[in-house]
CSV table of C-alpha atoms in Angstrom, one decimal:
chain,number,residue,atom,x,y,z
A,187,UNK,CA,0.0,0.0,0.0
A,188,UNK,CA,1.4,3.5,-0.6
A,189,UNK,CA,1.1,5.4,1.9
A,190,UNK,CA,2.1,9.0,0.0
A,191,UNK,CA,-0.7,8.3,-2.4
A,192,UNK,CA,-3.7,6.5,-0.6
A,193,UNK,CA,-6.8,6.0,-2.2
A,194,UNK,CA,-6.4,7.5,-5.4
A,195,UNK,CA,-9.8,8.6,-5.6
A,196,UNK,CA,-10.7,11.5,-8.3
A,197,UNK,CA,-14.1,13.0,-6.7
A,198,UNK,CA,-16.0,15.8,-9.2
A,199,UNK,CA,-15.5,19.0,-7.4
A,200,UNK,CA,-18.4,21.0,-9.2
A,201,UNK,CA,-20.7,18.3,-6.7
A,202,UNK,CA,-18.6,19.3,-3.2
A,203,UNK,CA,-19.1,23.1,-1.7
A,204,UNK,CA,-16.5,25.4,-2.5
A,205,UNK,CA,-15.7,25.9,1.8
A,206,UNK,CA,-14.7,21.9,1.2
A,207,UNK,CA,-12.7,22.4,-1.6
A,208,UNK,CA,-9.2,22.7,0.4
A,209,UNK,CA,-9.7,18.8,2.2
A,210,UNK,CA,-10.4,17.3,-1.5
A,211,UNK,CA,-7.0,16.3,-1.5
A,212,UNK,CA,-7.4,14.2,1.9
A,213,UNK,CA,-10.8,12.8,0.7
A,214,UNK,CA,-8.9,11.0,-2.8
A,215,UNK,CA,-5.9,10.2,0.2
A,216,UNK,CA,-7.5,8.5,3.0
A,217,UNK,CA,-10.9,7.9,1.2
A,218,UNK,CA,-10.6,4.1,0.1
A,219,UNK,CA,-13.5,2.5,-1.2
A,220,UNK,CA,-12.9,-1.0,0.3
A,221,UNK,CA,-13.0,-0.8,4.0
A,222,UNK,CA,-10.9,-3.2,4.8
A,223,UNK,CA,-8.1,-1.1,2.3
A,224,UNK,CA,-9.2,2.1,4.4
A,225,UNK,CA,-8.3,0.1,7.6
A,226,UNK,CA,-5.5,-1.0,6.6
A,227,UNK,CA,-4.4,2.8,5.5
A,228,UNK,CA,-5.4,4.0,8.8
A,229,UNK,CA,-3.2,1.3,10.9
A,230,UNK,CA,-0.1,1.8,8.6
A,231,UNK,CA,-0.4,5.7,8.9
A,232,UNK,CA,-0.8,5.9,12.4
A,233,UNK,CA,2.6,3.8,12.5
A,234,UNK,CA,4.5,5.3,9.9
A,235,UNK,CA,3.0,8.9,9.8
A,236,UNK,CA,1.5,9.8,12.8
A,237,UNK,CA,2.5,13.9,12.2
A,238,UNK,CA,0.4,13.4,9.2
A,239,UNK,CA,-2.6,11.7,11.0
A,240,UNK,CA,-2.3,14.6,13.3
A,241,UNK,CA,-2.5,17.0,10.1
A,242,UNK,CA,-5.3,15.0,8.6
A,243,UNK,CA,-7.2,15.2,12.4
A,244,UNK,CA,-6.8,18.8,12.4
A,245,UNK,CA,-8.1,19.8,9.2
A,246,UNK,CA,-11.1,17.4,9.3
A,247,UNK,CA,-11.7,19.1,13.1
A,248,UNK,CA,-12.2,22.1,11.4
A,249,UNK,CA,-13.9,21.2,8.3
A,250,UNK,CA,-16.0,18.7,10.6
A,251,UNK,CA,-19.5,21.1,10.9
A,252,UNK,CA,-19.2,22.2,7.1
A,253,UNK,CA,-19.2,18.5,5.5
A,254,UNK,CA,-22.4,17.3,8.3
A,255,UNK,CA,-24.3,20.8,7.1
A,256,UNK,CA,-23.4,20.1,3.5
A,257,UNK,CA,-25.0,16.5,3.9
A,258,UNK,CA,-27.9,18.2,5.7
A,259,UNK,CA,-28.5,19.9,2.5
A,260,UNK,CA,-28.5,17.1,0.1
A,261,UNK,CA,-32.1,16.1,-0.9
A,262,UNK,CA,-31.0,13.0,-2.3
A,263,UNK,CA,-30.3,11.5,0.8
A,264,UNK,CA,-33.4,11.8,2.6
A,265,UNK,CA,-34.4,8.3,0.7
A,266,UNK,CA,-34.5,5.0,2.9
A,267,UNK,CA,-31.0,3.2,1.5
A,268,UNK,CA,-33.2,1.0,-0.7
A,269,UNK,CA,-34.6,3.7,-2.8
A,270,UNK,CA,-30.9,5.5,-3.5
A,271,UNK,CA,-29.8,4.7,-6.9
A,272,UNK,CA,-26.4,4.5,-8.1
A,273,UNK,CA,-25.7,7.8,-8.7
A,274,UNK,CA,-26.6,8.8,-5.3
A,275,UNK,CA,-24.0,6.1,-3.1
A,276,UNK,CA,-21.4,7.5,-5.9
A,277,UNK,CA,-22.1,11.4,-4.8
A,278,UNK,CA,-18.6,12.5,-3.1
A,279,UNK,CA,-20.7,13.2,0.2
A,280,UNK,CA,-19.9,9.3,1.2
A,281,UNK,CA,-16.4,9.9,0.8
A,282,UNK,CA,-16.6,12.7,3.3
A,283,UNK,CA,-18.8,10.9,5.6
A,284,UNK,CA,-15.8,8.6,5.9
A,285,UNK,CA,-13.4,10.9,7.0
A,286,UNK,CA,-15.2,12.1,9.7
A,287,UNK,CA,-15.5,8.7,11.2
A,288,UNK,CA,-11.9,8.2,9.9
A,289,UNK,CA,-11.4,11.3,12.3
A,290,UNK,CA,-13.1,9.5,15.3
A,291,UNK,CA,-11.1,6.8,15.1
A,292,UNK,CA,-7.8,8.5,14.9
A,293,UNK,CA,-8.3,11.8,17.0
A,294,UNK,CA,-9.4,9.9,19.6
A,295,UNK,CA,-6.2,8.4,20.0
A,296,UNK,CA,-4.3,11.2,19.2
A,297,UNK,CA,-6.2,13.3,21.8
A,298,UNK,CA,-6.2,10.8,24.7
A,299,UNK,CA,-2.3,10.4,23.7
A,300,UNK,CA,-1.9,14.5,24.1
A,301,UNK,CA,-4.3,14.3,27.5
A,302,UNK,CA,-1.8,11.6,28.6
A,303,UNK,CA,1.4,13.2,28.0
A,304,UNK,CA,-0.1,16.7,29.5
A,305,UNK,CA,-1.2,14.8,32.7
A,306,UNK,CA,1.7,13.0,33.2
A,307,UNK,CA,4.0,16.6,32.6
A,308,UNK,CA,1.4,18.3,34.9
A,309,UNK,CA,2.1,16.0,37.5
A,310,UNK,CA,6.1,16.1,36.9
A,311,UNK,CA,5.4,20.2,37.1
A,312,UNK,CA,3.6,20.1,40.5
A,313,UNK,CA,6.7,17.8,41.8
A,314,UNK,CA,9.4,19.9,40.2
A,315,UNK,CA,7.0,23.1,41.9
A,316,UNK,CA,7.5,21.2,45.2
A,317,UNK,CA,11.3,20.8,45.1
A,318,UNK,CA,11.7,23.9,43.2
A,319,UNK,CA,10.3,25.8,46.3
A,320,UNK,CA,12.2,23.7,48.7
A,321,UNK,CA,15.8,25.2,46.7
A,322,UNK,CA,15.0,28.4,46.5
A,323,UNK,CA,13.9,28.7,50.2
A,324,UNK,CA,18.0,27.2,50.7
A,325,UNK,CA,19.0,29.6,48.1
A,326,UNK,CA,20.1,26.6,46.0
A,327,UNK,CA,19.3,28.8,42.8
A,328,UNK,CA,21.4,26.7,40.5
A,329,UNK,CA,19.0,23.8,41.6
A,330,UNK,CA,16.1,26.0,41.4
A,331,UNK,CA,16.6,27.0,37.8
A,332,UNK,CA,17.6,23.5,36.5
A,333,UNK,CA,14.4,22.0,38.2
A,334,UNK,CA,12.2,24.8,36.8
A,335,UNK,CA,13.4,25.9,33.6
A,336,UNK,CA,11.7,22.8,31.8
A,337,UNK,CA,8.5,24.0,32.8
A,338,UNK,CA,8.9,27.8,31.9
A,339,UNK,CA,5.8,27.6,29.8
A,340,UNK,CA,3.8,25.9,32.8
A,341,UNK,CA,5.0,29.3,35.3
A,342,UNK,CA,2.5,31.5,37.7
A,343,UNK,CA,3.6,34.6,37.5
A,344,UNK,CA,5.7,34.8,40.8
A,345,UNK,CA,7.7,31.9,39.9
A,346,UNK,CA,8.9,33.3,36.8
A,347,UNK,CA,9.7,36.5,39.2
A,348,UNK,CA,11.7,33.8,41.1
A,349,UNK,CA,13.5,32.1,38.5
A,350,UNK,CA,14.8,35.5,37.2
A,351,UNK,CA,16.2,36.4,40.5
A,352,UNK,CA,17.8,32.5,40.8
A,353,UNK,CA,19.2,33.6,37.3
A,354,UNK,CA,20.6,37.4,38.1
A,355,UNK,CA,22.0,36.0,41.9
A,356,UNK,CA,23.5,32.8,39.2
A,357,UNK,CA,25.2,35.5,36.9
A,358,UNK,CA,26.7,37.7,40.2
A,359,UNK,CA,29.0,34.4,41.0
């Protein structure tokens, strides 16, 4: 399977809204018509490309309320599945449909992975917090900034006051 090209799909653009025009390109990538070939896709991406799943997640997230209103709007799909002819299970909306559950699937573990890797620096920030405290009340600065300065993002206010004093009493020695 190649993984740079996908699906290969050609969908007719004059059928998809013009606000949907910029994710055409994912829909002929990741929209397979076999399943099993979509599953496949997904699996080998997540392992090989998981920057691009990440890519693919965020672009469908945004595009995500656009392609349900656009099938909202489609009269040809308020049949019962029995009356649709051909023309209608060929109409680029499926292949859309697709990559929002495509987006389910992945972003889900993509998002738990980011929740994970937040909670488990959160908890290494309250315990760096802890010990960070504990050196500057000793006026161990040079411990101070090494335990705080890979959490500079994660700072309240005051201990970003604190870790630039550690700093200027560092650069005084």
């Amino acid at each position: 399977m190649d993984l740079e090209q996908g699906a290969r799909l050609k969908l007719d653009r004059t059928l998809i809204p013009e606000s949907l025009h910029k994710i055409i390109p994912l829909a002929e990538k990741w929209g397979f018509e076999c399943q099993d070939d979509q599953d496949e896709f997904i699996v080998q991406m997540k392992t090989a490309k998981p920057d691009e799943v990440a890519e693919f997640n965020q672009q469908i997230g945004e595009a995500r309320d656009s392609i349900i209103e656009w099938g909202a709007m489609l009269p040809e799909l308020d049949q019962h599945k029995s009356q649709m002819d051909e023309k209608v299970w060929d109409h680029p909306y499926w292949v859309f449909l697709s990559l929002l559950s495509i987006y389910d699937e992945t972003y889900e573990v993509a998002d738990r992975q980011v929740e994970w890797t937040a909670l488990v620096r959160s908890n290494g920030f309250r315990e760096a917090s802890e010990q960070a405290d504990h050196f500057f009340r000793n006026k161990a600065y040079q411990q101070f900034v090494e335990t705080l300065a890979p959490y500079a993002d994660l700072l309240s206010e005051m201990q970003k006051k604190k870790l630039s004093f550690a700093r200027q009493k560092l650069d005084k020695q």
